Coordinates of N, CA and C in Angstrom, one line a residue:
M1 N -32.2 5.8 -29.6 CA -32.2 4.5 -28.7 C -33.2 3.5 -29.0
T2 N -32.4 2.4 -29.0 CA -32.6 0.9 -29.5 C -32.7 0.1 -28.1
S3 N -34.1 0.0 -27.7 CA -34.7 -1.3 -26.8 C -34.0 -2.1 -26.8
L4 N -34.8 -3.2 -27.2 CA -33.7 -4.6 -27.9 C -33.2 -4.4 -29.4
T5 N -32.2 -5.4 -29.3 CA -31.5 -5.6 -30.4 C -30.8 -6.6 -30.6
I6 N -31.3 -7.6 -31.9 CA -30.5 -8.8 -31.8 C -30.2 -9.2 -32.7
D7 N -29.0 -9.4 -33.1 CA -28.0 -9.4 -34.1 C -27.2 -10.5 -34.2
D8 N -27.4 -10.8 -35.5 CA -27.1 -12.2 -36.4 C -27.1 -13.7 -35.4
L9 N -28.4 -13.8 -35.1 CA -28.4 -14.6 -33.6 C -28.5 -15.9 -34.1
H10 N -28.0 -17.0 -33.7 CA -27.9 -18.5 -34.3 C -27.7 -19.4 -33.2
W11 N -28.8 -20.5 -33.2 CA -29.5 -21.0 -32.3 C -29.6 -22.5 -32.6
A12 N -28.7 -23.7 -32.4 CA -29.6 -25.3 -31.9 C -29.5 -26.0 -30.5
L13 N -30.3 -27.0 -31.0 CA -31.0 -27.7 -30.0 C -29.1 -28.7 -30.7
P14 N -28.5 -30.1 -29.6 CA -27.4 -31.0 -30.6 C -27.7 -32.0 -31.4
G15 N -27.0 -31.7 -32.8 CA -26.6 -31.8 -33.5 C -27.1 -30.7 -35.0
P16 N -27.3 -31.0 -36.3 CA -26.4 -30.3 -37.6 C -27.5 -29.1 -37.6
R17 N -28.4 -29.7 -37.2 CA -29.8 -28.3 -38.0 C -30.0 -27.2 -37.1
L18 N -29.5 -26.2 -37.6 CA -29.7 -24.5 -37.1 C -31.4 -24.6 -36.8
L19 N -31.5 -24.2 -35.6 CA -33.5 -24.0 -35.5 C -34.0 -22.3 -35.6
L20 N -32.5 -21.3 -35.7 CA -32.5 -20.0 -35.5 C -31.4 -19.5 -36.6
N21 N -31.7 -19.2 -37.5 CA -30.1 -19.0 -38.6 C -30.4 -17.6 -38.7
G22 N -29.1 -17.0 -38.3 CA -28.6 -15.1 -39.0 C -30.1 -14.4 -38.7
V23 N -30.8 -14.4 -37.4 CA -31.3 -13.8 -37.2 C -31.9 -11.8 -36.9
N24 N -31.8 -11.1 -36.8 CA -31.8 -9.6 -36.6 C -32.8 -8.9 -36.5
V25 N -33.2 -8.9 -35.1 CA -34.4 -7.5 -35.0 C -34.3 -6.7 -33.7
Q26 N -34.8 -5.8 -34.5 CA -34.5 -4.4 -33.1 C -36.3 -4.3 -33.2
V27 N -36.6 -3.9 -31.6 CA -37.1 -3.2 -31.1 C -36.8 -1.8 -30.1
Q28 N -37.2 -0.7 -30.9 CA -37.0 0.8 -30.8 C -37.3 0.6 -29.3
Q29 N -37.3 2.1 -28.4 CA -37.9 2.7 -27.4 C -39.8 2.6 -27.6
G30 N -40.2 2.3 -26.8 CA -41.7 2.7 -27.1 C -42.1 2.3 -27.9
E31 N -42.0 1.4 -29.0 CA -42.1 0.2 -30.0 C -43.1 -1.1 -29.9
F32 N -44.0 -1.6 -30.5 CA -44.4 -2.3 -30.4 C -44.6 -3.5 -31.6
V33 N -43.5 -4.4 -31.3 CA -43.2 -4.9 -32.7 C -43.7 -6.6 -32.4
G34 N -44.4 -6.7 -33.4 CA -44.9 -7.9 -33.9 C -43.8 -9.4 -34.6
L35 N -44.5 -10.8 -33.6 CA -43.7 -11.3 -34.8 C -44.4 -12.9 -35.2
I36 N -45.0 -12.6 -36.4 CA -45.9 -13.8 -36.9 C -44.7 -15.2 -38.2
G37 N -45.2 -15.9 -37.7 CA -44.9 -17.5 -38.9 C -46.1 -18.4 -38.0
A38 N -46.3 -19.4 -39.0 CA -46.8 -20.9 -38.7 C -45.8 -21.9 -37.5
N39 N -46.2 -22.2 -37.0 CA -45.7 -23.5 -36.0 C -45.2 -23.5 -35.9
G40 N -44.1 -23.8 -35.5 CA -42.5 -24.5 -35.5 C -41.7 -23.6 -36.4
S41 N -42.2 -22.4 -36.1 CA -41.0 -21.4 -37.1 C -39.8 -20.8 -36.5
G42 N -40.2 -21.3 -35.2 CA -39.6 -20.0 -34.8 C -39.9 -19.3 -34.0
K43 N -40.9 -19.0 -33.4 CA -41.4 -17.7 -32.5 C -40.9 -17.8 -31.0
T44 N -41.4 -18.4 -31.0 CA -41.0 -19.4 -29.4 C -39.9 -19.7 -28.7
S45 N -38.7 -19.7 -29.9 CA -37.4 -20.5 -29.4 C -36.4 -18.7 -29.9
L46 N -37.1 -18.4 -30.3 CA -36.4 -16.4 -30.7 C -36.5 -15.8 -29.1
L47 N -38.5 -15.6 -28.9 CA -38.2 -15.3 -27.4 C -38.2 -15.7 -26.7
R48 N -37.5 -16.8 -26.4 CA -36.1 -17.6 -25.2 C -35.2 -16.5 -25.5
C49 N -34.9 -16.8 -26.3 CA -33.1 -16.1 -26.4 C -33.2 -14.8 -26.2
A50 N -34.2 -14.1 -26.6 CA -34.3 -12.2 -26.1 C -34.5 -12.1 -25.0
Y51 N -35.4 -12.8 -24.1 CA -35.5 -12.9 -22.7 C -34.3 -13.5 -21.1
R52 N -33.6 -14.0 -22.5 CA -32.5 -15.0 -21.9 C -32.8 -16.0 -21.4
A53 N -33.9 -17.2 -21.3 CA -34.4 -18.2 -20.9 C -33.2 -19.5 -22.1
T54 N -32.8 -18.8 -23.0 CA -32.0 -19.5 -23.9 C -30.5 -19.1 -24.9
Q55 N -29.4 -19.6 -24.1 CA -28.2 -18.9 -24.8 C -28.3 -19.3 -26.5
P56 N -28.0 -18.2 -27.1 CA -27.4 -18.7 -28.2 C -26.3 -19.1 -29.0
T57 N -26.3 -20.0 -29.8 CA -25.3 -20.5 -30.8 C -24.1 -19.7 -30.8
A58 N -24.9 -18.2 -31.2 CA -24.0 -17.2 -31.4 C -24.5 -16.1 -32.1
G59 N -23.9 -14.9 -32.5 CA -24.9 -14.0 -32.2 C -24.9 -13.0 -30.7
R60 N -25.7 -11.7 -31.1 CA -25.8 -10.9 -30.0 C -27.3 -10.9 -29.6
V61 N -27.6 -10.8 -28.2 CA -28.4 -10.5 -27.5 C -28.4 -9.2 -26.7
S62 N -28.8 -7.8 -27.3 CA -28.2 -6.3 -26.0 C -29.9 -5.8 -25.9
L63 N -29.5 -5.6 -24.8 CA -31.2 -4.1 -23.7 C -30.6 -3.5 -24.1
G64 N -30.4 -1.9 -24.7 CA -29.6 -0.4 -24.3 C -28.3 -0.5 -24.3
G65 N -27.9 -1.6 -25.3 CA -26.5 -1.5 -25.0 C -25.7 -3.2 -24.7
E66 N -26.9 -3.4 -24.2 CA -25.4 -3.6 -22.8 C -26.3 -5.6 -22.8
D67 N -24.8 -6.3 -23.5 CA -25.3 -7.9 -24.0 C -26.2 -8.8 -22.6
L68 N -26.9 -9.4 -22.8 CA -27.7 -10.1 -21.8 C -27.0 -10.7 -20.8
W69 N -25.9 -11.7 -21.7 CA -25.2 -12.9 -21.7 C -23.9 -12.2 -20.5
Q70 N -23.7 -10.8 -20.7 CA -22.8 -10.5 -19.5 C -23.2 -10.0 -18.3
R71 N -24.6 -10.1 -18.7 CA -25.2 -9.4 -17.5 C -25.7 -11.0 -16.7
S72 N -26.5 -10.4 -14.6 CA -26.8 -11.4 -14.4 C -28.5 -11.6 -14.5
P73 N -28.7 -12.7 -14.5 CA -29.8 -12.9 -13.9 C -30.6 -11.9 -13.5
R74 N -30.1 -11.6 -12.4 CA -31.7 -10.3 -11.7 C -31.5 -8.9 -12.7
W75 N -30.2 -8.9 -13.1 CA -30.1 -7.4 -14.2 C -31.2 -7.3 -15.2
C76 N -31.3 -8.6 -15.3 CA -32.5 -8.4 -16.7 C -33.5 -8.6 -16.3
A77 N -34.3 -9.5 -15.2 CA -35.2 -9.4 -14.3 C -35.3 -7.9 -14.0
Q78 N -34.8 -7.7 -13.5 CA -35.5 -6.1 -13.4 C -36.4 -5.2 -14.5
R79 N -35.0 -5.5 -15.5 CA -35.1 -4.6 -17.1 C -36.5 -5.2 -18.0
I80 N -36.2 -6.7 -17.4 CA -37.5 -7.1 -18.7 C -38.4 -8.2 -18.2
A81 N -39.8 -7.9 -18.8 CA -41.3 -8.6 -17.8 C -41.5 -9.7 -18.9
V82 N -42.0 -11.0 -19.2 CA -42.4 -12.3 -19.5 C -43.7 -12.3 -19.5
V83 N -44.2 -12.5 -20.3 CA -45.2 -13.1 -20.3 C -45.2 -14.4 -21.3
L84 N -45.7 -15.6 -20.9 CA -46.0 -16.8 -21.2 C -47.4 -17.6 -22.1
Q85 N -47.2 -18.8 -22.7 CA -48.7 -18.9 -23.2 C -49.0 -19.6 -21.7
E86 N -48.2 -20.6 -21.5 CA -48.4 -22.0 -19.9 C -48.7 -21.0 -18.6
F87 N -49.2 -21.8 -18.0 CA -49.3 -21.1 -16.3 C -48.5 -21.6 -15.9
P88 N -47.9 -21.0 -15.2 CA -47.2 -21.6 -14.5 C -47.4 -21.8 -12.1
E89 N -47.0 -23.3 -12.0 CA -47.7 -23.8 -11.0 C -47.7 -22.8 -9.7
E90 N -48.2 -22.2 -9.0 CA -48.7 -21.2 -8.6 C -48.7 -21.9 -6.9
F91 N -48.8 -23.4 -6.5 CA -49.0 -23.7 -5.6 C -50.1 -22.9 -4.0
G92 N -50.9 -22.8 -4.4 CA -52.1 -22.0 -3.8 C -52.4 -21.3 -3.6
L93 N -51.0 -20.2 -5.0 CA -50.6 -18.4 -4.0 C -53.1 -17.9 -4.5
S94 N -52.8 -16.9 -3.6 CA -54.3 -15.9 -4.4 C -53.5 -14.9 -5.5
V95 N -54.9 -13.9 -5.3 CA -54.6 -13.4 -7.3 C -53.1 -12.6 -6.9
A96 N -53.6 -12.0 -5.5 CA -52.8 -10.7 -5.0 C -51.0 -11.3 -5.2
E97 N -50.8 -12.7 -3.8 CA -49.8 -12.7 -4.1 C -48.9 -13.5 -5.9
V98 N -49.7 -13.9 -6.1 CA -49.5 -13.6 -7.5 C -48.5 -12.8 -8.5
V99 N -49.4 -11.4 -8.2 CA -49.1 -10.3 -9.0 C -47.8 -9.9 -8.2
A100 N -47.8 -10.1 -6.6 CA -46.7 -9.4 -6.2 C -45.2 -10.0 -6.4
M101 N -45.5 -11.2 -6.8 CA -44.4 -12.1 -7.4 C -43.8 -10.6 -8.8
G102 N -43.8 -10.0 -9.1 CA -43.2 -8.7 -9.3 C -42.3 -7.8 -8.9
H103 N -42.7 -7.9 -7.9 CA -41.6 -7.3 -7.0 C -40.3 -7.8 -6.7
T104 N -40.4 -9.1 -7.4 CA -39.4 -9.2 -6.6 C -37.5 -9.4 -7.1
P105 N -37.5 -9.1 -8.4 CA -36.6 -8.9 -9.2 C -35.6 -7.4 -8.2
H106 N -36.6 -6.8 -7.6 CA -36.1 -5.3 -7.3 C -35.8 -5.7 -5.5
K107 N -36.4 -6.8 -4.9 CA -36.2 -6.4 -3.6 C -34.7 -7.3 -3.4
A108 N -34.0 -7.1 -1.6 CA -33.1 -7.7 -1.5 C -33.7 -9.1 -0.8
L109 N -32.7 -9.8 -0.5 CA -33.1 -11.1 -0.1 C -34.5 -11.7 0.5
F110 N -34.2 -10.6 1.3 CA -34.8 -10.9 3.1 C -35.9 -9.5 3.1
D111 N -35.9 -9.0 1.8 CA -37.1 -7.5 2.0 C -38.0 -8.2 1.5
G112 N -39.8 -7.3 3.1 CA -40.2 -7.5 3.0 C -41.2 -6.8 1.9
E113 N -43.0 -7.2 1.9 CA -44.2 -6.6 1.5 C -43.9 -4.7 1.7
T114 N -43.7 -3.6 0.8 CA -44.3 -2.7 1.5 C -45.7 -1.8 1.1
A115 N -45.8 -0.9 1.8 CA -47.7 -0.5 1.6 C -47.7 -0.4 0.1
E116 N -46.1 0.7 -0.1 CA -46.3 0.9 -1.5 C -46.2 0.1 -2.4
D117 N -45.7 -1.3 -2.8 CA -45.6 -2.4 -3.2 C -47.1 -2.6 -3.7
R118 N -48.0 -3.0 -2.2 CA -49.8 -3.5 -2.2 C -50.2 -2.8 -3.5
A119 N -49.6 -1.3 -3.2 CA -50.5 -0.9 -4.2 C -50.4 -0.4 -5.4
R120 N -49.0 -0.7 -5.7 CA -48.5 -1.2 -6.8 C -49.6 -2.4 -7.7
S121 N -49.8 -2.8 -6.3 CA -49.6 -4.4 -6.6 C -51.2 -3.7 -7.7
A122 N -51.9 -3.3 -6.7 CA -53.6 -3.0 -6.6 C -54.0 -2.6 -8.0
Q123 N -53.1 -1.3 -8.0 CA -52.8 -0.9 -9.1 C -53.0 -1.1 -10.8
A124 N -52.2 -2.2 -10.9 CA -51.6 -3.5 -11.9 C -53.6 -4.2 -11.8
L125 N -53.6 -5.3 -10.9 CA -54.8 -5.9 -11.5 C -55.9 -5.2 -11.2
A126 N -55.9 -3.7 -10.9 CA -57.3 -2.5 -11.6 C -57.2 -3.1 -13.1
Q127 N -55.5 -2.3 -13.4 CA -55.7 -1.8 -14.9 C -56.2 -3.1 -15.5
V128 N -55.8 -4.8 -15.6 CA -56.1 -5.2 -16.4 C -57.3 -6.4 -15.9
G129 N -58.2 -5.2 -15.2 CA -60.1 -5.4 -15.1 C -60.1 -6.6 -13.4
L130 N -58.7 -6.9 -12.9 CA -59.5 -8.2 -12.0 C -59.8 -7.3 -10.8
A131 N -59.1 -6.1 -10.4 CA -59.1 -5.7 -8.9 C -59.8 -6.6 -8.1
E132 N -60.8 -7.3 -8.0 CA -61.9 -7.7 -7.1 C -62.0 -9.1 -7.0
H133 N -60.7 -9.5 -8.0 CA -60.4 -10.9 -7.3 C -59.1 -11.2 -7.0
A134 N -58.3 -9.9 -6.3 CA -57.5 -10.1 -5.3 C -57.5 -11.6 -4.7
R135 N -57.9 -11.6 -3.5 CA -58.2 -12.5 -2.8 C -58.2 -13.9 -3.2
R136 N -58.7 -13.8 -3.9 CA -59.3 -15.3 -5.0 C -57.9 -15.9 -5.1
T137 N -57.7 -17.5 -4.8 CA -56.9 -18.4 -5.0 C -57.0 -18.0 -7.0
F138 N -55.7 -18.4 -7.5 CA -55.1 -18.0 -8.5 C -55.2 -19.6 -9.4
A139 N -55.5 -20.4 -8.5 CA -56.0 -21.8 -9.6 C -57.4 -21.7 -9.6
T140 N -58.1 -21.2 -9.4 CA -59.7 -21.3 -9.6 C -60.1 -19.9 -11.1
L141 N -59.4 -19.4 -11.9 CA -59.6 -18.5 -12.6 C -59.4 -19.0 -13.7
S142 N -60.3 -18.5 -14.8 CA -60.4 -19.1 -16.3 C -59.1 -18.9 -16.4
G143 N -58.8 -19.6 -17.8 CA -57.3 -19.5 -18.6 C -56.9 -17.8 -19.2
G144 N -58.3 -17.1 -19.5 CA -57.9 -16.1 -20.0 C -57.9 -15.2 -19.0
E145 N -58.1 -15.1 -17.6 CA -58.2 -14.5 -16.2 C -57.2 -14.4 -15.7
K146 N -56.5 -15.1 -16.1 CA -54.9 -15.9 -15.1 C -54.4 -15.4 -16.3
Q147 N -55.1 -15.3 -17.9 CA -53.8 -14.3 -18.3 C -52.8 -13.5 -18.3
R148 N -54.4 -12.6 -17.0 CA -54.5 -11.5 -17.4 C -53.8 -10.8 -16.2
V149 N -53.8 -12.1 -15.4 CA -53.0 -11.3 -13.8 C -52.1 -12.2 -13.8
L150 N -51.6 -12.9 -15.0 CA -50.1 -12.8 -15.5 C -49.0 -11.6 -16.0
L151 N -49.8 -10.6 -16.9 CA -49.9 -9.4 -17.1 C -49.5 -8.3 -15.9
A152 N -50.5 -8.5 -14.8 CA -50.5 -7.6 -13.7 C -49.1 -7.8 -13.3
R153 N -49.2 -8.5 -12.8 CA -47.6 -9.6 -12.5 C -46.0 -8.6 -13.4
A154 N -46.2 -9.1 -14.2 CA -45.4 -7.7 -15.5 C -45.3 -6.9 -15.1
L155 N -46.0 -6.2 -15.1 CA -47.0 -4.6 -14.9 C -45.9 -4.0 -14.2
V156 N -46.2 -5.0 -12.6 CA -45.2 -4.4 -11.3 C -44.3 -4.3 -11.7
Q157 N -43.5 -5.5 -12.5 CA -42.5 -5.6 -12.6 C -41.1 -4.7 -12.9
A158 N -42.2 -3.6 -13.8 CA -41.5 -2.3 -14.1 C -40.6 -2.3 -15.1
P159 N -40.6 -3.3 -16.2 CA -39.8 -3.3 -16.8 C -39.7 -2.4 -18.0
E160 N -38.3 -2.6 -19.1 CA -38.2 -1.6 -20.0 C -39.4 -2.4 -21.4
L161 N -38.5 -3.4 -21.2 CA -39.1 -4.4 -22.5 C -40.4 -5.0 -21.6
L162 N -41.1 -5.5 -22.8 CA -41.8 -6.5 -22.1 C -42.2 -7.8 -23.6
I163 N -41.7 -9.1 -23.0 CA -41.8 -10.6 -24.4 C -43.3 -10.7 -23.6
L164 N -43.9 -10.9 -25.1 CA -45.6 -11.7 -24.4 C -45.2 -13.0 -25.9
D165 N -45.8 -14.2 -25.4 CA -45.9 -15.1 -26.0 C -47.1 -15.3 -26.8
E166 N -47.6 -15.3 -27.5 CA -49.4 -15.1 -27.5 C -49.6 -14.6 -26.7
P167 N -50.1 -13.0 -26.5 CA -50.7 -12.8 -25.4 C -52.4 -12.5 -25.3
T168 N -52.9 -13.0 -26.8 CA -54.2 -13.0 -26.1 C -54.5 -14.2 -26.4
N169 N -54.2 -15.9 -26.4 CA -54.0 -17.1 -26.6 C -55.7 -17.7 -25.7
H170 N -55.8 -17.4 -24.9 CA -56.5 -17.3 -24.0 C -58.0 -16.6 -23.8
L171 N -58.2 -15.4 -24.7 CA -58.8 -14.5 -24.5 C -60.1 -14.4 -25.5
D172 N -60.7 -13.9 -24.7 CA -62.3 -14.2 -26.1 C -62.2 -12.1 -27.0
P173 N -63.3 -12.3 -27.4 CA -62.7 -11.0 -27.9 C -62.3 -9.6 -28.0
R174 N -63.5 -9.5 -27.0 CA -63.3 -8.2 -25.9 C -61.8 -8.4 -25.2
Y175 N -62.0 -9.3 -24.9 CA -60.6 -9.0 -24.1 C -59.1 -8.9 -25.0
Q176 N -59.0 -9.7 -25.7 CA -58.1 -9.0 -26.6 C -57.6 -7.7 -26.7
L177 N -59.1 -7.4 -26.9 CA -58.7 -5.6 -27.9 C -58.7 -5.8 -26.3
E178 N -59.0 -5.0 -25.0 CA -58.5 -4.2 -24.1 C -57.1 -4.3 -23.3
L179 N -57.0 -6.2 -23.4 CA -55.2 -6.2 -23.3 C -54.7 -5.5 -24.2
L180 N -54.4 -5.3 -25.8 CA -53.7 -4.6 -26.6 C -53.7 -3.4 -26.6
Q181 N -55.2 -2.9 -26.7 CA -54.8 -1.4 -26.3 C -54.6 -0.6 -25.6
H182 N -54.8 -2.1 -24.1 CA -53.7 -1.2 -22.3 C -52.3 -1.4 -23.1
L183 N -51.7 -2.4 -24.0 CA -50.7 -2.6 -24.0 C -50.4 -1.3 -24.6
R184 N -50.6 -1.2 -25.4 CA -50.3 0.3 -27.0 C -50.2 1.3 -26.3
G185 N -51.5 1.6 -25.0 CA -51.1 2.8 -24.3 C -50.1 2.9 -22.7
L186 N -49.1 1.5 -22.4 CA -48.5 1.9 -21.5 C -46.9 2.5 -22.1
G187 N -47.0 2.7 -23.4 CA -45.1 3.3 -23.7 C -44.5 2.2 -23.5
L188 N -44.2 1.2 -23.3 CA -43.1 0.2 -23.2 C -42.8 -0.5 -24.6
S189 N -41.5 -1.0 -25.1 CA -41.1 -1.8 -25.4 C -41.5 -2.9 -25.6
I190 N -42.4 -3.9 -26.4 CA -43.0 -4.8 -26.9 C -42.4 -5.5 -27.6
L191 N -42.3 -6.9 -27.7 CA -41.9 -7.7 -28.6 C -42.8 -9.0 -28.4
A192 N -44.3 -9.5 -29.1 CA -45.1 -10.2 -28.8 C -45.4 -11.1 -29.9
S193 N -45.7 -12.3 -29.7 CA -45.5 -13.5 -31.0 C -46.8 -13.4 -30.9
F194 N -48.2 -14.0 -32.2 CA -49.3 -13.4 -32.6 C -49.7 -14.7 -33.5
H195 N -50.6 -16.0 -33.6 CA -51.0 -16.2 -34.6 C -52.3 -14.9 -35.4
D196 N -52.7 -14.6 -34.4 CA -53.9 -13.8 -34.9 C -53.7 -12.6 -36.2
L197 N -53.4 -12.8 -37.4 CA -52.6 -11.4 -37.8 C -53.6 -10.1 -38.5
N198 N -54.5 -10.2 -38.0 CA -55.1 -9.6 -38.0 C -55.4 -7.9 -37.0
L199 N -54.7 -9.0 -35.1 CA -54.8 -8.0 -33.9 C -53.3 -7.6 -34.4
A200 N -52.2 -8.3 -34.7 CA -51.3 -7.6 -35.3 C -51.2 -7.0 -36.5
A201 N -52.2 -7.0 -37.3 CA -52.0 -5.6 -38.5 C -52.3 -4.4 -37.4
A202 N -53.3 -4.4 -36.7 CA -54.0 -3.8 -35.9 C -53.2 -3.2 -34.8
F203 N -52.7 -3.5 -34.1 CA -51.9 -3.5 -32.5 C -49.9 -3.1 -32.6
C204 N -49.6 -3.4 -34.0 CA -47.8 -3.4 -34.0 C -47.5 -1.9 -34.6
D205 N -46.9 -1.5 -34.7 CA -45.9 -0.6 -35.0 C -45.3 -1.3 -36.6
R206 N -44.3 -2.2 -36.1 CA -44.2 -3.2 -37.2 C -43.6 -4.7 -36.8
L207 N -43.8 -5.3 -38.1 CA -43.6 -6.7 -37.9 C -42.0 -7.5 -38.7
Y208 N -42.1 -8.7 -38.0 CA -41.5 -9.4 -37.9 C -41.8 -10.3 -39.2
V209 N -41.6 -11.2 -39.8 CA -42.1 -12.3 -40.4 C -40.5 -14.0 -40.4
I210 N -41.3 -14.9 -39.2 CA -39.7 -16.1 -39.4 C -40.2 -16.9 -40.2
D211 N -39.6 -17.2 -41.3 CA -40.3 -18.4 -41.4 C -39.2 -20.2 -41.8
G212 N -38.7 -21.0 -40.8 CA -37.8 -21.6 -41.3 C -36.7 -21.3 -39.9
G213 N -36.1 -21.0 -39.1 CA -35.5 -20.2 -38.3 C -35.0 -18.8 -39.0
R214 N -35.8 -18.7 -39.9 CA -35.1 -16.9 -40.7 C -36.3 -16.2 -40.7
I215 N -35.8 -14.9 -39.9 CA -36.4 -13.6 -40.8 C -35.9 -13.5 -42.3
V216 N -37.3 -13.4 -42.5 CA -37.8 -13.9 -44.2 C -38.7 -11.6 -44.3
A217 N -39.3 -10.9 -43.7 CA -39.6 -10.0 -44.0 C -39.6 -8.9 -42.7
G218 N -39.5 -8.0 -43.1 CA -39.6 -6.9 -41.4 C -40.7 -5.5 -42.2
G219 N -41.1 -5.2 -41.8 CA -41.9 -3.8 -42.2 C -43.0 -3.1 -41.1
T220 N -43.7 -2.7 -41.7 CA -45.1 -2.2 -41.3 C -45.7 -3.3 -41.5
P221 N -47.3 -3.0 -41.1 CA -48.4 -4.1 -41.3 C -48.6 -4.2 -42.7
H222 N -48.4 -3.3 -43.4 CA -49.0 -2.1 -44.7 C -47.6 -3.1 -45.6
Q223 N -46.2 -3.4 -45.4 CA -45.6 -3.5 -46.2 C -45.1 -5.2 -46.2
V224 N -45.4 -5.7 -44.9 CA -45.2 -7.2 -44.7 C -46.6 -8.1 -44.9
L225 N -47.4 -7.7 -44.3 CA -49.5 -8.6 -45.0 C -49.7 -8.5 -45.7
T226 N -48.3 -9.2 -47.4 CA -48.8 -9.2 -49.0 C -49.5 -10.9 -49.1
P227 N -50.6 -10.4 -49.9 CA -50.5 -11.9 -49.8 C -50.0 -12.9 -50.7
E228 N -48.7 -12.4 -51.5 CA -47.8 -13.1 -51.9 C -46.9 -13.6 -50.7
L229 N -46.3 -13.0 -49.9 CA -45.9 -13.7 -48.5 C -46.4 -14.7 -47.6
L230 N -48.3 -14.3 -47.6 CA -48.5 -15.3 -46.7 C -48.8 -16.5 -47.0
R231 N -49.2 -16.6 -48.3 CA -48.7 -17.5 -49.0 C -47.7 -18.4 -48.8
Q232 N -46.6 -17.4 -48.8 CA -44.9 -18.3 -48.8 C -44.9 -19.0 -47.6
V233 N -45.4 -17.8 -46.2 CA -45.0 -18.8 -45.1 C -46.3 -19.1 -44.6
F234 N -47.5 -19.3 -45.0 CA -48.6 -20.4 -44.1 C -49.3 -21.6 -45.0
G235 N -48.7 -21.1 -46.5 CA -49.5 -21.9 -48.0 C -50.3 -21.7 -47.9
V236 N -51.2 -21.1 -47.6 CA -52.2 -20.3 -47.8 C -52.5 -19.0 -48.6
D237 N -53.5 -19.2 -48.9 CA -54.3 -18.0 -49.9 C -55.2 -16.9 -49.2
A238 N -54.8 -15.7 -49.1 CA -55.3 -14.7 -48.5 C -55.9 -13.3 -49.1
L239 N -56.7 -13.1 -49.1 CA -57.4 -11.4 -49.6 C -56.5 -10.6 -48.8
V240 N -56.5 -9.9 -49.1 CA -56.0 -8.3 -48.0 C -55.9 -7.1 -47.9
D241 N -56.8 -6.4 -47.5 CA -57.7 -5.2 -48.2 C -57.6 -3.6 -47.4
Q242 N -57.6 -3.1 -47.3 CA -57.7 -1.6 -46.3 C -58.8 -1.9 -45.5
H243 N -58.9 -1.8 -44.2 CA -59.6 -2.5 -43.0 C -60.8 -1.1 -43.3
P244 N -61.9 -1.0 -43.3 CA -62.5 0.1 -43.9 C -63.1 0.9 -42.7
L245 N -62.9 0.6 -41.7 CA -63.0 1.6 -40.6 C -61.4 2.2 -39.8
H246 N -60.0 1.7 -40.5 CA -58.8 2.1 -39.4 C -57.7 1.7 -40.8
P247 N -56.5 2.6 -40.4 CA -55.3 2.3 -41.3 C -54.8 1.6 -41.6
Y248 N -54.9 0.2 -41.1 CA -54.6 -0.5 -41.2 C -54.9 -2.5 -42.2
P249 N -54.0 -2.9 -42.5 CA -54.7 -3.9 -44.0 C -55.5 -4.8 -42.5
R250 N -55.7 -5.3 -43.8 CA -57.2 -6.7 -43.3 C -57.0 -8.0 -43.9
I251 N -56.7 -9.5 -43.2 CA -56.6 -10.1 -43.4 C -57.8 -10.9 -43.9
T252 N -58.3 -11.5 -45.2 CA -59.1 -12.4 -44.7 C -58.5 -13.9 -45.5
W253 N -58.5 -15.0 -45.0 CA -58.4 -16.2 -45.3 C -59.0 -17.1 -46.4
V254 N -58.8 -17.6 -47.3 CA -59.4 -17.8 -48.4 C -59.7 -19.5 -49.1
T255 N -60.6 -19.8 -48.7 CA -60.8 -21.5 -49.0 C -60.9 -22.1 -49.8
R256 N -60.4 -22.8 -50.1 CA -60.0 -23.7 -51.6 C -61.7 -24.6 -51.5
S257 N -62.2 -24.3 -52.1 CA -63.4 -24.9 -53.5 C -63.1 -26.3 -53.8

C-alpha cells in the first residue's frame, strides 16, 4: 500500500513560471523518504502541497488512495502531522499545552482533555527527552527544545504520515542523531527535507532530489548521492565514499584551492 502519492504535480504563483513542474513522489507505508536540493529548488513548496497547505495548479496528492483536496482539512489533520522550521505563536502556552494541541483534530468542538490525553502527551514529551519541561513556558525554550516539543505535538496527533521541513535545523549533533533514530523507530511513513546530506544518507530509505522545481533523481542514498549529481545540483565537487562504520555513503565537500 502506498501511504503518500504525488502524481504529476504542478504549482505556480500568479505568472508564467512554474515553481513545481511535473513532480512525482511516493512514500510507501512505514518508509522514511528524504527530499534534498539547493535553496530555492522547491523543497518547502512541495512539502506544503503534500500536507494540503498549498493547492497545486495541476496534478494529484493522495494519502492511501484518497485525494487530499477531495477531503476536509480535519480529515487530513487526523492523518498527517507536520513539523516546520519556523516556530508558531504560542501566546504564553506551557510546553504541555502546546503538546496537547496535537489532540485537537480528534476532538469534537467542546470536548475537554481526558486523563488518557494527558498520559499520551506526557509519553510523547518523554520520548523526545523533555518530560521535566512540561510546565515551562514554550517561549523560554531554546530553538532545539522547541523543535522537540513540536515533534511531541505531532506524535500526539497519531498520524499515518509525518512531514518534516528540515527537522534537525535547530538541533546540536547529539539531538540530531537522537531525533532521527527515534523517528526511524516509529514505523510511520515519513517525508522530510534535509540540508545535511550525510544525515539524509544515514537515516532515509530513499531520497528524491529536486532541482528547479523538478525531481531529477530518486532512489536509495547509494543510487542518488553521486559526485556527478551533487555537482549538477549543488554546484560543488564532492568525494563520495562508503562510511567506514555503516552501510551508507559518506559525502565530503571538496573546496577549490
